[in-house]
CSV table of C-alpha atoms in Angstrom, one decimal:
chain,number,residue,atom,x,y,z
A,1,MET,CA,0.4,0.1,-0.2
A,2,LEU,CA,2.7,2.6,0.9
A,3,ILE,CA,4.9,1.6,-2.4
A,4,GLN,CA,1.6,2.4,-4.4
A,5,LEU,CA,0.7,5.2,-2.6
A,6,VAL,CA,4.6,6.8,-3.3
A,7,MET,CA,3.8,5.4,-7.6
A,8,ASN,CA,0.7,7.5,-7.0
A,9,LEU,CA,2.6,10.4,-6.9
A,10,THR,CA,5.5,10.2,-9.4
A,11,ASP,CA,2.6,9.2,-11.9
A,12,TYR,CA,0.4,12.5,-11.6
A,13,GLY,CA,3.5,14.3,-10.3
A,14,ILE,CA,5.4,13.0,-13.8
A,15,ASN,CA,1.8,13.8,-15.3
A,16,SER,CA,1.4,17.2,-14.1
A,17,ILE,CA,4.4,18.6,-15.0
A,18,LEU,CA,4.1,17.8,-18.7
A,19,TYR,CA,0.8,18.7,-18.2
A,20,GLN,CA,1.8,21.9,-16.1
A,21,ARG,CA,5.1,23.3,-18.3
A,22,GLY,CA,3.6,22.7,-21.8
A,23,VAL,CA,4.9,19.6,-23.4
A,24,TYR,CA,2.1,18.0,-24.7
A,25,PRO,CA,-1.1,20.1,-25.9
A,26,GLY,CA,-3.5,20.3,-22.9
A,27,ASP,CA,-6.1,18.7,-25.1
A,28,SER,CA,-4.3,15.5,-24.7
A,29,PHE,CA,-5.0,15.6,-21.0
A,30,LYS,CA,-8.4,14.6,-18.9
A,31,ARG,CA,-9.2,15.6,-15.5
A,32,GLU,CA,-9.1,13.6,-12.8
A,33,LYS,CA,-9.8,14.2,-9.2
A,34,LYS,CA,-8.0,12.8,-6.5
A,35,TYR,CA,-6.2,13.7,-3.1
A,36,GLY,CA,-9.4,16.4,-2.9
A,37,LEU,CA,-7.3,18.2,-6.5
A,38,PRO,CA,-8.4,18.4,-9.6
A,39,LEU,CA,-5.8,16.2,-11.9
A,40,MET,CA,-4.8,16.2,-15.4
A,41,VAL,CA,-3.5,12.7,-17.0
A,42,THR,CA,-2.3,12.1,-20.3
A,43,GLN,CA,-4.8,10.4,-23.1
A,44,ASP,CA,-2.0,10.7,-25.3
A,45,ALA,CA,-1.7,6.8,-26.6
A,46,LYS,CA,2.4,7.4,-27.2
A,47,LEU,CA,3.1,9.0,-24.2
A,48,GLN,CA,0.9,6.4,-21.9
A,49,GLN,CA,3.1,3.5,-24.1
A,50,PHE,CA,5.8,5.1,-22.4
A,51,LEU,CA,4.9,5.9,-19.1
A,52,THR,CA,3.2,2.3,-18.3
A,53,PRO,CA,6.4,0.7,-18.7
A,54,LEU,CA,8.3,3.6,-17.1
A,55,LEU,CA,6.0,3.0,-14.0
A,56,LYS,CA,6.0,-0.8,-14.1
A,57,GLN,CA,10.1,-1.1,-13.4
A,58,VAL,CA,9.8,2.1,-10.6
A,59,GLU,CA,7.6,0.1,-8.8
A,60,PHE,CA,9.2,-2.6,-9.3
A,61,TRP,CA,12.7,-1.0,-7.8
A,62,LEU,CA,11.0,0.9,-4.7
A,63,TYR,CA,9.8,-3.1,-3.7
A,64,LYS,CA,12.8,-4.4,-3.9
A,65,LYS,CA,14.2,-0.7,-2.0
A,66,LYS,CA,16.8,0.0,-5.5
A,67,LEU,CA,15.2,2.9,-6.8
A,68,LYS,CA,17.1,6.3,-5.3
A,69,ARG,CA,15.6,8.6,-8.2
A,70,LEU,CA,13.8,9.8,-10.4
A,71,VAL,CA,14.5,12.4,-12.8
A,72,VAL,CA,11.5,13.8,-15.1
A,73,VAL,CA,14.1,16.4,-17.4
A,74,ILE,CA,12.6,19.1,-20.1
A,75,SER,CA,15.1,19.8,-22.9
A,76,GLU,CA,14.4,22.2,-25.8
A,77,ILE,CA,13.4,20.2,-29.0
A,78,LYS,CA,16.1,21.9,-31.5
A,79,THR,CA,18.9,22.7,-29.4
A,80,LYS,CA,18.8,19.5,-27.0
A,81,GLU,CA,19.6,22.1,-24.5
A,82,VAL,CA,17.5,20.9,-20.6
A,83,VAL,CA,15.8,23.8,-19.9
A,84,GLU,CA,15.0,22.2,-16.4
A,85,ARG,CA,15.1,18.6,-14.2
A,86,TRP,CA,12.7,18.1,-11.1
A,87,GLN,CA,13.7,16.4,-9.1
A,88,PHE,CA,12.1,13.4,-6.7
A,89,ASP,CA,14.9,11.6,-4.2
A,90,ILE,CA,13.4,8.3,-3.1
A,91,GLU,CA,15.1,7.3,0.3
A,92,THR,CA,13.4,3.7,1.2
A,93,GLU,CA,14.1,2.9,5.1
A,94,ASN,CA,15.1,-1.0,5.7
A,95,VAL,CA,12.5,-2.1,7.3
A,96,ASP,CA,9.1,-4.1,6.2
A,97,GLU,CA,6.7,-2.4,4.7
A,98,GLU,CA,3.5,-3.7,5.9
A,99,GLY,CA,4.9,-6.5,8.6
A,100,PRO,CA,2.3,-7.3,11.4
A,101,ASN,CA,4.8,-6.7,14.3
A,102,SER,CA,5.3,-2.4,12.2
A,103,THR,CA,5.9,-0.2,15.0
A,104,ARG,CA,6.1,2.7,12.6
A,105,GLN,CA,2.7,3.4,11.7
A,106,LYS,CA,1.8,7.4,9.6
A,107,ASP,CA,-2.0,8.3,8.9
A,108,GLU,CA,-2.5,6.8,5.9
A,109,LYS,CA,-4.7,10.3,5.7
A,110,LYS,CA,-1.3,12.4,6.2
A,111,ILE,CA,0.5,11.4,3.6
A,112,ARG,CA,-2.5,11.6,1.5
A,113,GLN,CA,-2.1,15.4,2.7
A,114,GLU,CA,1.4,15.9,2.1
A,115,MET,CA,0.9,13.9,-1.7
A,116,SER,CA,-1.6,16.5,-2.6
A,117,ASP,CA,0.9,19.2,-1.0
A,118,VAL,CA,3.5,18.1,-3.4
A,119,ILE,CA,1.5,18.0,-6.7
A,120,ARG,CA,0.3,21.7,-5.5
A,121,GLN,CA,3.4,23.4,-5.3
A,122,ILE,CA,4.5,21.2,-8.9
A,123,THR,CA,0.8,23.2,-10.5
A,124,ALA,CA,1.3,26.5,-8.7
A,125,SER,CA,5.3,26.7,-10.0
A,126,VAL,CA,4.4,27.7,-13.9
A,127,THR,CA,4.0,31.5,-12.1
A,128,PHE,CA,8.2,31.9,-11.2
A,129,LEU,CA,9.6,29.3,-13.8
A,130,PRO,CA,10.3,30.9,-16.7
A,131,LEU,CA,8.3,30.3,-20.1
A,132,LEU,CA,9.4,27.6,-22.1
A,133,GLU,CA,8.8,29.6,-25.3
A,134,GLU,CA,10.6,26.4,-27.6
A,135,PRO,CA,9.1,23.5,-28.2
A,136,CYS,CA,10.2,21.4,-25.8
A,137,SER,CA,10.4,16.9,-24.7
A,138,PHE,CA,11.0,15.0,-21.9
A,139,ASP,CA,12.8,12.1,-20.2
A,140,VAL,CA,13.3,10.3,-16.9
A,141,LEU,CA,16.1,9.2,-15.7
A,142,ILE,CA,16.4,6.7,-13.2
A,143,TYR,CA,18.8,6.7,-10.2
A,144,THR,CA,19.4,3.2,-8.6
A,145,GLY,CA,22.6,0.9,-7.4
A,146,LYS,CA,25.1,0.6,-9.1
A,147,GLU,CA,24.5,-3.4,-8.8
A,148,THR,CA,21.0,-3.0,-9.7
A,149,GLU,CA,20.6,-4.3,-13.6
A,150,ALA,CA,18.2,-2.3,-15.8
A,151,PRO,CA,15.6,-3.8,-18.3
A,152,GLU,CA,16.8,-5.1,-21.9
A,153,ASN,CA,15.5,-1.5,-24.0
A,154,TRP,CA,16.9,0.3,-21.5
A,155,GLU,CA,20.0,2.7,-21.4
A,156,GLU,CA,22.3,4.5,-19.7
A,157,SER,CA,22.4,8.5,-19.8
A,158,GLY,CA,23.9,11.2,-18.9
A,159,ALA,CA,22.4,13.7,-15.7
A,160,LYS,CA,21.5,15.5,-18.1
A,161,LEU,CA,22.6,18.8,-15.8
A,162,ILE,CA,21.9,22.4,-16.6
A,163,ASP,CA,24.9,25.1,-16.1
A,164,ASN,CA,24.5,27.2,-13.1
A,165,PRO,CA,21.1,26.5,-12.7
A,166,GLU,CA,17.8,28.0,-10.2
A,167,GLN,CA,16.5,25.6,-8.0
A,168,VAL,CA,13.2,25.6,-5.8
A,169,GLU,CA,12.8,23.4,-3.7
A,170,LEU,CA,9.4,21.6,-3.1
A,171,ARG,CA,7.6,20.3,-0.7
A,172,SER,CA,8.5,16.3,0.9
A,173,PHE,CA,6.2,13.7,1.7
A,174,SER,CA,6.6,10.6,3.8
A,175,THR,CA,5.6,7.3,4.6
A,176,SER,CA,6.6,5.6,7.3
A,177,VAL,CA,8.6,3.7,4.8
A,178,HIS,CA,10.0,6.2,2.4
A,179,ASN,CA,11.0,9.8,2.6
A,180,VAL,CA,10.6,11.9,-0.9
A,181,LYS,CA,12.1,15.1,-1.5
A,182,THR,CA,11.4,17.2,-4.8
A,183,ASN,CA,12.7,20.2,-6.3
A,184,VAL,CA,13.2,22.1,-9.9
A,185,GLN,CA,16.1,22.7,-10.6
A,186,TYR,CA,16.0,25.5,-14.6
A,187,LYS,CA,17.5,27.5,-16.3
A,188,MET,CA,16.7,31.5,-16.4
A,189,ASP,CA,17.6,33.0,-18.8
């Protein structure tokens, strides 16, 4: 159950970023109500084909306690220059998630409120982020331990950093097992 909450934040977080930043046209998203918020979720078949296996792999690595970080990178299509990096740092405690003797419990309502706060901040970030004036694409970088095997059709990538970025720490959220810290780095004009 806790892993599912982290998965939901990842899924809705990626969708919100792509919608809010205009990486995909607004009409390729539909409104869904979750966590007391109207969230935009893609209806684009190609984007769903990309995200579904990616999220399944993220879920697998969460179960295995291998996932360390997920980064959504937004780049200009023409120049390939990275203009934004949305980073989700994930720390997983080395305890049984839902064991009957677990002494570490956190109210699910509190967890959902924290998730809602993160999504709200992603949505509000359009007020301070520079306008994306050129058409952009995105990629998702996944950081795991060195010993972790990647799926066959995945490839190694550089960190896709931004030179001298501005950085804004966003809210974090936690379950009794996971701590998720979020930030956005962006290129100033």
